[in-house]
CSV table of C-alpha atoms and ligand atoms in Angstrom, one decimal:
chain,number,residue,atom,x,y,z
A,300,MET,CA,60.8,58.5,18.9
A,301,ALA,CA,63.8,60.5,20.8
A,302,SER,CA,63.4,58.2,23.2
A,303,SER,CA,63.6,55.1,21.6
A,304,GLU,CA,66.8,56.4,20.4
A,305,SER,CA,68.3,57.1,23.2
A,306,SER,CA,67.4,53.6,24.5
A,307,ARG,CA,68.5,52.0,21.5
A,308,ARG,CA,71.9,53.6,21.8
A,309,ASP,CA,72.1,52.9,25.2
A,310,VAL,CA,71.6,49.1,24.1
A,311,SER,CA,74.5,49.5,21.4
A,312,GLN,CA,76.6,51.1,23.7
A,313,SER,CA,76.1,48.2,26.5
A,314,ARG,CA,77.0,45.9,24.0
A,315,SER,CA,79.8,47.7,22.7
A,316,GLN,CA,81.0,46.8,26.2
A,317,GLN,CA,80.3,43.2,26.1
A,318,LEU,CA,82.3,43.1,23.3
A,319,ALA,CA,85.6,42.4,24.5
A,320,GLY,CA,87.6,40.5,21.9
A,321,GLU,CA,87.2,39.2,18.1
A,322,ALA,CA,87.1,35.6,18.6
A,323,ILE,CA,85.8,34.8,22.0
A,324,PRO,CA,81.9,33.8,22.0
A,325,LEU,CA,79.9,36.3,24.0
A,326,SER,CA,78.9,35.4,27.5
A,327,GLY,CA,76.2,36.4,30.2
A,328,PRO,CA,72.5,37.7,29.4
A,329,LEU,CA,72.5,38.9,26.2
A,330,THR,CA,69.5,41.1,24.1
A,331,GLY,CA,68.6,39.9,20.8
A,332,VAL,CA,69.1,42.7,17.7
A,333,LYS,CA,66.3,43.2,15.7
A,334,ILE,CA,67.1,42.2,12.2
A,335,CYS,CA,65.6,42.5,8.8
A,336,VAL,CA,66.7,40.5,5.8
A,337,ILE,CA,65.7,41.4,2.7
A,338,GLY,CA,65.4,38.3,0.1
A,339,ALA,CA,64.2,34.6,1.0
A,340,GLY,CA,66.7,32.8,-1.4
A,341,PHE,CA,68.9,30.5,0.1
A,342,VAL,CA,71.4,33.0,1.6
A,343,GLY,CA,68.5,35.4,3.0
A,344,CYS,CA,66.5,32.0,4.4
A,345,VAL,CA,69.4,30.5,6.1
A,346,ALA,CA,70.7,33.6,7.6
A,347,ALA,CA,67.3,35.1,8.7
A,348,ALA,CA,66.7,31.5,10.1
A,349,GLY,CA,69.9,31.3,11.7
A,350,PHE,CA,69.9,34.8,13.4
A,351,ALA,CA,66.6,34.0,15.1
A,352,LYS,CA,68.1,30.8,16.4
A,353,PHE,CA,70.8,33.0,17.5
A,354,GLY,CA,68.2,34.8,19.8
A,355,HIS,CA,67.4,38.1,17.5
A,356,THR,CA,64.2,38.9,16.4
A,357,VAL,CA,63.8,38.9,12.3
A,358,VAL,CA,61.8,39.8,9.8
A,359,CYS,CA,62.7,38.3,6.1
A,360,VAL,CA,61.0,40.2,3.3
A,361,GLU,CA,60.3,38.4,0.1
A,362,LYS,CA,58.9,40.1,-3.4
A,363,SER,CA,57.7,36.8,-5.2
A,364,PRO,CA,54.1,36.1,-3.7
A,365,ASP,CA,54.2,32.4,-4.3
A,366,ARG,CA,57.4,32.4,-2.4
A,367,LEU,CA,56.2,33.8,0.7
A,368,ALA,CA,53.0,32.2,0.7
A,369,GLN,CA,55.0,28.7,1.0
A,370,LEU,CA,57.4,30.2,3.6
A,371,LYS,CA,54.2,31.6,5.8
A,372,ASP,CA,53.1,28.0,5.7
A,373,GLY,CA,56.3,26.7,7.2
A,374,ARG,CA,57.5,25.4,3.3
A,375,LEU,CA,60.5,26.2,1.4
A,376,PRO,CA,60.7,26.9,-2.0
A,377,PHE,CA,63.9,25.3,-2.7
A,378,TYR,CA,65.3,22.1,-0.9
A,379,GLU,CA,68.1,22.7,1.9
A,380,ARG,CA,68.9,20.1,4.1
A,381,ASP,CA,67.9,20.7,7.7
A,382,LEU,CA,66.5,24.1,6.7
A,383,GLU,CA,62.9,23.8,6.4
A,384,ASP,CA,62.9,22.9,10.5
A,385,LEU,CA,64.7,25.5,11.4
A,386,VAL,CA,62.8,27.8,9.4
A,387,ARG,CA,59.7,26.3,11.3
A,388,CYS,CA,60.8,26.1,14.7
A,389,ASN,CA,61.8,29.9,14.5
A,390,VAL,CA,58.8,31.2,13.0
A,391,GLU,CA,56.7,29.1,15.9
A,392,CYS,CA,58.4,30.6,18.1
A,393,LYS,CA,57.5,34.0,16.6
A,394,ARG,CA,61.5,34.7,16.3
A,395,LEU,CA,61.3,34.7,12.4
A,396,SER,CA,58.6,36.6,10.6
A,397,PHE,CA,58.3,36.8,6.6
A,398,SER,CA,56.7,39.8,4.9
A,399,SER,CA,56.4,41.3,1.3
A,400,GLN,CA,56.3,44.9,2.6
A,401,LEU,CA,59.8,46.2,2.2
A,402,GLU,CA,59.6,49.7,3.5
A,403,ASP,CA,57.5,48.7,6.5
A,404,ALA,CA,59.6,46.0,7.1
A,405,ILE,CA,63.0,47.9,8.1
A,406,GLU,CA,60.8,50.2,10.2
A,407,GLY,CA,62.5,50.4,14.2
A,408,GLN,CA,65.3,47.5,12.7
A,409,GLU,CA,69.2,47.8,14.0
A,410,ALA,CA,70.4,45.9,10.9
A,411,VAL,CA,69.1,45.2,7.5
A,412,PHE,CA,70.9,42.5,5.8
A,413,ILE,CA,70.5,42.4,1.8
A,414,THR,CA,71.0,39.0,0.4
A,415,VAL,CA,69.1,39.5,-2.9
A,416,GLY,CA,70.9,37.8,-6.0
A,417,THR,CA,73.6,39.2,-8.0
A,418,PRO,CA,73.1,37.1,-11.6
A,419,SER,CA,75.6,37.4,-14.2
A,420,LYS,CA,74.7,39.9,-17.1
A,421,GLN,CA,75.4,39.0,-20.8
A,422,ASP,CA,79.0,40.5,-20.2
A,423,GLY,CA,79.9,38.4,-17.1
A,424,ARG,CA,79.9,41.2,-15.2
A,425,ALA,CA,77.2,40.9,-11.8
A,426,ASP,CA,74.0,42.3,-12.3
A,427,LEU,CA,73.2,44.5,-9.5
A,428,THR,CA,69.7,45.7,-10.6
A,429,ALA,CA,67.9,44.4,-7.8
A,430,LEU,CA,70.6,45.3,-4.9
A,431,GLU,CA,70.3,48.9,-6.2
A,432,GLU,CA,66.5,49.0,-6.7
A,433,ILE,CA,66.2,48.3,-3.1
A,434,VAL,CA,69.0,50.8,-1.7
A,435,VAL,CA,67.0,53.4,-4.0
A,436,THR,CA,63.9,52.4,-2.0
A,437,LEU,CA,65.0,52.9,1.2
A,438,SER,CA,67.3,55.8,0.9
A,439,GLU,CA,64.7,57.8,2.4
A,440,ARG,CA,63.5,56.1,5.0
A,441,LEU,CA,67.1,54.7,6.5
A,442,GLN,CA,67.6,56.1,10.0
A,443,PRO,CA,71.5,56.8,11.2
A,444,HIS,CA,71.4,54.3,13.8
A,445,GLN,CA,70.4,51.5,11.1
A,446,ILE,CA,73.4,49.5,9.9
A,447,LEU,CA,73.0,48.6,6.3
A,448,VAL,CA,74.7,44.9,5.5
A,449,LEU,CA,75.9,43.7,2.1
A,450,LYS,CA,75.7,39.7,2.4
A,451,SER,CA,74.5,39.4,-1.5
A,452,THR,CA,78.1,38.9,-3.4
A,453,VAL,CA,78.7,42.0,-4.9
A,454,PRO,CA,81.7,43.3,-6.9
A,455,VAL,CA,85.0,45.3,-5.1
A,456,GLY,CA,83.5,48.8,-5.3
A,457,THR,CA,80.3,48.1,-4.6
A,458,ALA,CA,79.6,49.4,-1.0
A,459,ARG,CA,81.2,52.4,-1.9
A,460,TRP,CA,78.9,52.8,-5.0
A,461,LEU,CA,75.9,52.5,-2.5
A,462,LYS,CA,77.2,55.1,-0.2
A,463,GLU,CA,77.3,57.5,-2.9
A,464,ILE,CA,73.6,56.5,-3.8
A,465,LEU,CA,72.5,56.6,-0.4
A,466,ARG,CA,74.2,60.4,0.0
A,467,GLN,CA,72.5,61.6,-3.4
A,468,ASN,CA,69.0,59.9,-2.1
A,469,ARG,CA,69.3,61.3,1.5
A,470,HIS,CA,70.4,65.1,0.2
A,471,GLY,CA,73.8,64.7,1.1
A,472,ASP,CA,73.5,62.9,4.2
A,473,ASN,CA,76.0,60.0,4.6
A,474,THR,CA,75.2,59.0,8.1
A,475,VAL,CA,73.9,55.4,7.4
A,476,PRO,CA,76.7,52.8,7.6
A,477,ILE,CA,77.0,50.2,5.1
A,478,ILE,CA,78.9,47.2,6.3
A,479,SER,CA,80.0,44.3,4.0
A,480,SER,CA,79.8,41.1,5.2
A,481,PRO,CA,79.7,38.0,2.7
A,482,GLU,CA,78.6,34.8,3.0
A,483,PHE,CA,80.6,31.6,2.4
A,484,LEU,CA,78.1,29.1,3.2
A,485,ARG,CA,77.7,25.7,0.9
A,486,GLU,CA,74.4,24.9,-0.8
A,487,GLY,CA,73.8,21.6,0.8
A,488,THR,CA,75.6,22.1,3.9
A,489,ALA,CA,74.3,25.6,4.4
A,490,VAL,CA,73.2,25.4,7.8
A,491,TYR,CA,75.7,23.4,9.1
A,492,ASP,CA,78.5,26.0,7.7
A,493,PHE,CA,76.2,29.0,9.0
A,494,PHE,CA,76.7,27.8,12.8
A,495,HIS,CA,80.4,26.1,12.4
A,496,PRO,CA,82.0,29.1,10.2
A,497,HIS,CA,85.5,29.2,9.1
A,498,ARG,CA,85.5,32.8,9.5
A,499,ILE,CA,83.1,35.7,9.3
A,500,VAL,CA,84.2,38.7,7.8
A,501,ILE,CA,83.0,42.3,8.7
A,502,GLY,CA,83.8,45.4,6.4
A,503,GLY,CA,83.0,48.7,7.2
A,504,ASP,CA,84.2,52.1,8.1
A,505,SER,CA,82.0,52.8,11.3
A,506,PRO,CA,83.1,51.0,14.1
A,507,LYS,CA,80.0,51.4,16.0
A,508,ALA,CA,78.5,49.3,13.5
A,509,ILE,CA,80.7,46.6,13.2
A,510,GLN,CA,80.7,46.2,16.7
A,511,VAL,CA,76.9,46.0,16.7
A,512,ILE,CA,77.1,43.6,13.4
A,513,SER,CA,79.9,41.5,14.8
A,514,TYR,CA,77.6,40.9,18.1
A,515,ILE,CA,75.0,39.6,15.9
A,516,TYR,CA,77.2,36.8,14.9
A,517,ARG,CA,78.6,36.3,18.3
A,518,MET,CA,75.6,36.2,20.1
A,519,GLY,CA,74.9,32.5,18.8
A,520,MET,CA,78.7,31.0,18.7
A,521,THR,CA,79.3,28.7,21.1
A,522,ASN,CA,82.8,28.3,19.7
A,523,PRO,CA,85.4,31.1,19.0
A,524,VAL,CA,85.2,32.1,15.6
A,525,PRO,CA,87.8,34.4,14.0
A,526,ILE,CA,86.5,37.8,13.0
A,527,ILE,CA,88.1,39.3,10.6
A,528,ILE,CA,87.5,43.2,10.7
A,529,THR,CA,88.5,45.3,7.7
A,530,ASN,CA,87.1,48.0,4.9
A,531,ASN,CA,84.4,47.3,2.8
A,532,GLN,CA,86.7,46.6,-0.5
A,533,THR,CA,88.7,44.0,1.2
A,534,ALA,CA,85.4,42.5,2.6
A,535,GLU,CA,84.2,42.1,-1.3
A,536,MET,CA,87.7,40.9,-2.9
A,537,ILE,CA,87.9,38.2,0.3
A,538,LYS,CA,84.6,36.8,-1.1
A,539,TYR,CA,85.7,36.2,-4.7
A,540,ALA,CA,89.5,35.6,-3.7
A,541,SER,CA,88.1,32.8,-2.1
A,542,ASN,CA,85.5,31.3,-4.4
A,543,ALA,CA,88.4,31.6,-7.3
A,544,PHE,CA,90.7,29.3,-5.2
A,545,LEU,CA,88.3,27.0,-4.6
A,546,ALA,CA,87.4,26.6,-8.3
A,547,ALA,CA,91.2,26.5,-8.7
A,548,LYS,CA,91.7,24.1,-6.3
A,549,ILE,CA,88.9,21.5,-8.3
A,550,GLY,CA,90.4,22.3,-11.2
A,551,LEU,CA,93.6,21.2,-10.3
A,552,VAL,CA,92.5,17.9,-8.6
A,553,ASN,CA,90.4,17.4,-11.7
A,554,GLU,CA,93.7,17.6,-13.8
A,555,LEU,CA,95.5,15.3,-11.8
A,556,ALA,CA,92.7,12.7,-11.9
A,557,LYS,CA,93.4,12.5,-15.7
A,558,LEU,CA,96.6,12.5,-15.2
A,559,CYS,CA,96.5,9.4,-12.6
A,560,ASP,CA,94.1,7.9,-15.6
A,561,SER,CA,97.0,8.2,-18.0
A,562,VAL,CA,99.3,6.6,-15.7
A,563,GLY,CA,97.3,3.9,-13.4
A,564,VAL,CA,97.7,6.0,-10.6
A,565,ASN,CA,94.5,6.3,-8.4
A,566,VAL,CA,94.1,9.6,-7.7
A,567,MET,CA,91.7,9.6,-4.3
A,568,GLU,CA,95.1,8.6,-2.8
A,569,VAL,CA,97.5,11.4,-4.3
A,570,ALA,CA,94.7,13.7,-2.8
A,571,ARG,CA,94.3,12.3,0.1
A,572,ALA,CA,97.8,12.2,1.0
A,573,MET,CA,98.2,15.7,-0.6
A,574,GLY,CA,95.3,17.0,1.9
A,575,LEU,CA,97.3,15.6,4.8
A,576,ASP,CA,99.4,18.6,4.1
A,577,SER,CA,97.9,21.7,6.2
A,578,ARG,CA,99.2,24.1,3.5
A,579,ILE,CA,97.2,22.2,1.0
A,580,GLY,CA,94.1,21.1,3.2
A,581,HIS,CA,91.9,17.9,2.7
A,582,GLU,CA,88.6,19.4,1.5
A,583,PHE,CA,87.6,20.4,-2.4
A,584,LEU,CA,90.2,17.8,-3.8
A,585,ASN,CA,87.2,15.4,-5.3
A,586,PRO,CA,87.7,15.1,-9.0
A,587,GLY,CA,84.4,15.4,-10.7
A,588,PRO,CA,82.6,16.8,-13.7
A,589,GLY,CA,83.7,20.2,-13.0
A,590,TRP,CA,82.6,23.1,-10.2
A,591,GLY,CA,79.4,24.5,-11.2
A,592,GLY,CA,76.6,26.1,-9.4
A,593,SER,CA,75.1,29.5,-8.8
A,594,CYS,CA,78.3,30.8,-7.4
A,595,LEU,CA,81.6,29.6,-8.4
A,596,PRO,CA,81.2,30.2,-12.3
A,597,LYS,CA,79.4,33.3,-11.8
A,598,ASP,CA,82.2,34.9,-9.4
A,599,LEU,CA,84.7,33.8,-11.4
A,600,LYS,CA,83.1,35.7,-14.3
A,601,GLU,CA,82.9,38.8,-12.5
A,602,PHE,CA,86.4,38.4,-11.0
A,603,LEU,CA,88.0,38.2,-14.6
A,604,GLY,CA,85.6,41.1,-16.0
A,605,LEU,CA,87.0,43.1,-13.2
A,606,ALA,CA,91.0,42.3,-13.5
A,607,ASP,CA,89.9,42.7,-17.6
A,608,SER,CA,88.7,46.0,-17.1
A,609,ARG,CA,91.5,47.1,-14.7
A,610,GLY,CA,94.3,45.9,-17.8
A,611,VAL,CA,95.1,42.8,-15.1
A,612,SER,CA,95.8,39.5,-16.4
A,613,LEU,CA,94.7,36.8,-14.5
A,614,SER,CA,96.1,33.6,-16.5
A,615,ILE,CA,95.4,31.1,-13.5
A,616,LEU,CA,92.4,31.9,-13.3
A,617,GLN,CA,91.5,32.2,-17.2
A,618,ALA,CA,92.8,28.5,-17.3
A,619,VAL,CA,90.3,27.7,-14.6
A,620,LYS,CA,87.5,28.2,-16.2
A,621,GLN,CA,89.3,27.1,-19.8
A,622,ALA,CA,89.8,23.8,-17.8
A,623,ASN,CA,86.4,23.4,-16.1
A,624,GLN,CA,84.8,23.5,-19.9
A,625,GLU,CA,87.1,20.7,-21.0
A,626,GLN,CA,86.2,18.5,-18.1
A,627,LEU,CA,82.8,18.1,-19.2
A,628,ASP,CA,84.4,17.1,-22.9
A,629,TYR,CA,86.6,14.3,-20.6
A,630,VAL,CA,83.1,12.8,-18.8
A,631,VAL,CA,81.9,12.8,-22.4
A,632,SER,CA,85.1,11.0,-24.0
A,633,LYS,CA,84.8,8.5,-20.9
A,634,VAL,CA,81.5,7.5,-22.2
A,635,LYS,CA,82.5,7.2,-25.6
A,636,ARG,CA,85.2,4.8,-24.6
A,637,LEU,CA,82.5,2.5,-23.6
A,638,VAL,CA,80.1,2.3,-25.8
A,639,GLY,CA,81.7,4.0,-29.0
A,640,THR,CA,79.3,6.2,-30.5
A,641,VAL,CA,77.2,7.8,-28.5
A,642,LYS,CA,74.1,7.9,-31.6
A,643,ASN,CA,71.0,6.6,-30.2
A,644,LYS,CA,72.7,4.8,-27.3
A,645,HIS,CA,70.7,4.6,-24.2
A,646,ILE,CA,71.8,6.2,-20.9
A,647,GLY,CA,70.4,6.7,-17.3
A,648,ALA,CA,72.1,9.5,-16.1
A,649,PHE,CA,72.3,9.8,-12.0
A,650,GLY,CA,71.8,13.3,-11.0
A,651,LEU,CA,71.5,16.8,-12.8
A,652,THR,CA,71.9,19.6,-10.0
A,653,PHE,CA,75.1,21.0,-9.4
A,654,LYS,CA,76.0,18.9,-6.7
A,655,ALA,CA,74.6,16.6,-4.4
A,656,GLU,CA,72.0,17.6,-1.6
A,657,THR,CA,70.3,20.7,-3.4
A,658,SER,CA,67.7,21.5,-5.3
A,659,ASP,CA,69.8,24.0,-7.6
A,660,LEU,CA,70.0,23.4,-11.6
A,661,ARG,CA,71.9,26.7,-12.0
A,662,ASP,CA,75.1,25.9,-14.3
A,663,SER,CA,75.5,22.8,-13.2
A,664,PRO,CA,77.9,20.2,-15.1
A,665,ALA,CA,75.4,17.5,-14.7
A,666,ILE,CA,73.2,18.9,-16.9
A,667,ALA,CA,75.7,20.2,-19.5
A,668,VAL,CA,77.1,16.5,-19.5
A,669,VAL,CA,73.8,15.5,-20.0
A,670,GLU,CA,72.8,17.7,-23.0
A,671,ARG,CA,76.3,17.1,-24.5
A,672,LEU,CA,75.4,13.8,-24.8
A,673,ILE,CA,71.7,14.5,-26.4
A,674,ASP,CA,73.8,16.7,-28.7
A,675,GLU,CA,75.6,13.6,-30.2
A,676,GLY,CA,72.1,11.5,-30.6
A,677,ALA,CA,71.8,10.1,-27.3
A,678,LYS,CA,68.9,9.4,-25.3
A,679,VAL,CA,68.6,10.0,-21.8
A,680,LYS,CA,66.9,8.9,-19.0
A,681,ALA,CA,67.7,10.6,-15.9
A,682,PHE,CA,66.9,10.7,-11.9
A,683,ASP,CA,67.3,13.4,-9.8
A,684,PRO,CA,66.4,13.2,-6.0
A,685,ALA,CA,65.9,16.4,-5.6
A,686,ALA,CA,65.3,18.2,-8.9
A,687,LYS,CA,62.1,19.6,-9.8
A,688,ASP,CA,60.2,18.7,-13.0
A,689,GLU,CA,59.1,21.8,-14.0
A,690,GLU,CA,63.0,23.6,-13.9
A,691,VAL,CA,64.7,20.3,-15.4
A,692,ARG,CA,62.3,20.5,-18.3
A,693,LEU,CA,63.4,24.2,-18.7
A,694,LEU,CA,66.8,23.1,-18.9
A,695,SER,CA,67.2,19.7,-20.3
A,696,LYS,CA,66.1,17.5,-23.2
A,697,ALA,CA,66.7,14.4,-21.1
A,698,GLN,CA,63.5,12.6,-20.2
A,699,LEU,CA,63.1,12.9,-16.4
A,700,VAL,CA,62.0,9.6,-14.2
A,701,ARG,CA,60.7,8.8,-10.9
A,702,SER,CA,63.1,6.4,-9.8
A,703,PRO,CA,67.0,5.5,-10.3
A,704,TYR,CA,66.1,1.5,-11.5
A,705,ASP,CA,63.5,3.6,-14.3
A,706,ALA,CA,67.0,5.4,-15.5
A,707,VAL,CA,68.7,2.3,-16.1
A,708,ARG,CA,66.5,0.2,-17.7
A,709,ASP,CA,67.8,-1.0,-20.9
A,710,ALA,CA,70.6,1.6,-20.7
A,711,ASP,CA,73.8,1.1,-22.3
A,712,CYS,CA,75.8,3.1,-19.8
A,713,ILE,CA,74.8,4.6,-16.5
A,714,VAL,CA,76.5,8.0,-15.8
A,715,ILE,CA,76.9,9.1,-12.4
A,716,LEU,CA,77.1,12.5,-12.1
A,717,THR,CA,76.1,13.9,-8.7
A,718,GLU,CA,77.5,12.3,-5.3
A,719,TRP,CA,74.3,11.9,-3.8
A,720,SER,CA,74.6,9.1,-1.0
A,721,GLU,CA,71.8,7.0,-2.2
A,722,PHE,CA,73.3,6.3,-5.5
A,723,GLN,CA,75.9,4.6,-3.7
A,724,LEU,CA,73.5,2.8,-1.5
A,725,LEU,CA,71.6,1.3,-5.0
A,726,ASP,CA,71.5,-2.1,-5.3
A,727,TRP,CA,73.5,-2.5,-8.3
A,728,LYS,CA,73.2,-6.0,-8.5
A,729,LYS,CA,69.4,-5.3,-9.4
A,730,VAL,CA,70.6,-2.5,-11.7
A,731,ALA,CA,72.6,-5.3,-13.5
A,732,LYS,CA,69.7,-7.0,-14.4
A,733,LEU,CA,68.1,-4.0,-16.0
A,734,VAL,CA,70.6,-2.5,-18.0
A,735,ARG,CA,71.3,-3.7,-21.4
A,736,HIS,CA,75.1,-3.3,-20.9
A,737,LEU,CA,77.2,-3.3,-17.7
A,738,ASN,CA,78.5,0.0,-18.2
A,739,ILE,CA,79.0,2.7,-16.0
A,740,ILE,CA,81.3,5.8,-15.7
A,741,ASP,CA,81.3,7.4,-12.2
A,742,ALA,CA,82.2,11.1,-12.5
A,743,ARG,CA,82.0,11.4,-8.5
A,744,ASN,CA,84.1,8.5,-7.9
A,745,ILE,CA,81.3,7.4,-5.4
A,746,LEU,CA,80.9,3.6,-6.0
A,747,THR,CA,83.7,0.9,-4.8
A,748,PRO,CA,85.9,0.0,-8.2
A,749,GLU,CA,86.3,-4.0,-7.0
A,750,VAL,CA,82.7,-4.2,-5.7
A,751,VAL,CA,80.9,-3.1,-8.8
A,752,ARG,CA,83.9,-4.8,-11.0
A,753,GLY,CA,82.8,-7.8,-9.3
A,754,TYR,CA,79.0,-7.3,-10.4
A,755,GLY,CA,80.3,-7.6,-13.7
A,756,TYR,CA,80.7,-4.0,-14.8
A,757,ASN,CA,83.1,-2.2,-16.9
A,758,TYR,CA,83.6,0.6,-14.6
A,759,LEU,CA,85.4,3.9,-14.8
A,760,SER,CA,85.7,6.8,-12.8
A,761,MET,CA,88.1,9.8,-12.4
A,762,GLY,CA,91.3,9.3,-12.0
A,763,GLN,CA,90.9,6.0,-10.2
A,764,VAL,CA,92.8,2.2,-11.3
B,980,LIG,C1,80.1,27.8,-3.0
B,980,LIG,C2,81.4,28.3,-1.9
B,980,LIG,O1,81.9,26.9,-1.5
B,980,LIG,C3,80.8,28.7,-0.8
B,980,LIG,O2,82.2,29.2,0.3
B,980,LIG,C4,80.5,29.7,-1.2
B,980,LIG,O3,79.6,31.1,0.1
B,980,LIG,C5,79.1,29.7,-2.4
B,980,LIG,O4,79.9,29.1,-3.5
B,980,LIG,C6,78.9,31.4,-2.8
B,980,LIG,O5,79.5,31.7,-3.1
B,980,LIG,O6,77.7,31.8,-2.2
B,980,LIG,P1,78.5,26.1,-3.4
B,980,LIG,O7,78.2,26.7,-4.8
B,980,LIG,O8,77.3,26.0,-2.3
B,980,LIG,O9,79.4,27.4,-2.3
B,980,LIG,O10,79.2,24.8,-3.9
B,980,LIG,P2,80.6,23.8,-3.7
B,980,LIG,O11,80.3,23.0,-2.6
B,980,LIG,O12,81.7,25.1,-3.4
B,980,LIG,O13,80.7,23.2,-4.8
B,980,LIG,C7,81.0,23.8,-5.9
B,980,LIG,C8,81.1,23.2,-7.2
B,980,LIG,O14,82.5,22.4,-7.0
B,980,LIG,C9,80.0,21.7,-7.7
B,980,LIG,O15,79.6,21.4,-8.4
B,980,LIG,C10,80.9,20.6,-6.5
B,980,LIG,O16,80.3,19.3,-7.3
B,980,LIG,C11,82.0,20.8,-6.8
B,980,LIG,N1,82.9,20.4,-6.2
B,980,LIG,C12,83.1,20.9,-5.1
B,980,LIG,C13,83.8,19.7,-6.8
B,980,LIG,O17,83.7,19.1,-7.8
B,980,LIG,N2,84.9,18.7,-6.1
B,980,LIG,C14,85.3,19.0,-4.9
B,980,LIG,O18,85.9,18.6,-3.8
B,980,LIG,C15,84.0,20.2,-4.1
């Protein structure tokens, strides 16, 4: 035990020497780190497989027997582009394994990343039950040389609170460092994002732990990546502030689209020109049915709850949240502009997930629009390339069909709600022969207006003339 501890110390000392700068990729012969990732959800799987690809040895802990069985079998329990191959090849080369045994899995690891979910509670604040359970379970087992890393999105102050839990459960010992290292992966492009991050944020108060975590990331980076080293609270804040900003940016372009609609200006041209100004940037300027998913809505609620609890008024972000609800009504109002009342009208809906390239239905604006239409008496047939039938059935009264052509048969109006490229590539002439009325609402601006209008469709989009 003593000798393995001292050899670990040696490894980390030689690593500290390798860590010369913050943004320069490492070079020379590198040694992988032994890592445990707790939680095989979307973030956990990407991080575990990504770290393994960097050359680290990773065990990923998952408590759901179904998920575990699928992962061990080389299958993913959800769809994420390129992830299944990444997982499979790292399992095959024995750098990545999966386990259900939390306490055994942390044995001998240098870093323990926690990636479990922090869903919203009834009051909108983040539910930290799963996280707390894990920290309590591990508190007596963790060794001082092991580093606990919070990758889950956690409210400002969480690391401090967990340090106190650890201290209490370890009879006053506070030698286990906690690092806050939020992730910035987007579903659908998470594998790409993992290997091409805009920045890496590492918050903590142990210089040695910060060095080890920095090394873990930098070992696989072929290009310089800015690494922000800060304290835990700031790292936690950076995550929420970033998501709040993104929600506001999308909210703003959605409002611009409405105004463009009313004055007959093309918002896509406006957004393109705006985005060329590097102070604005071109990403996240695509109008749509509103922002959704498992992160932006939940994180904005937590952020607003935090502000409220501190007596701080975040009126801009309150308005961003409100405007996002109104965006759903705006899409429905567009359908009505083409079909009049939606009662007893047949609607073909394309896309139910919260965006393309994911099977995730959580807080999906597409589902919200579909449900609003159904509540007003419409009959909706929906096609989605990735959503799972059983999950859709829990959330929507729409009839899920197996092909886009089945969704549009006898439709009075087609509503495009996610931006899958396969909707762009559809044979829209063939579609025209199947529908009852040639009406399209393109809530993602993915079709070319002149082309579809050329086929005879009445076509409305978001802010395009
Ligand atoms: C978001 C952030 O982008 C990630 O950086 C962050 O790591 C993640 O949350 C998280 O906190 O875990 P994600 O929820 O996967 O990622 O999805 P986004 O790509 O941000 O899209 C969010 C919503 O905004 C979607 O409904 C999407 O359709 C919508 N959106 C996005 C637009 O309507 N227009 C845009 O231009 C961009």
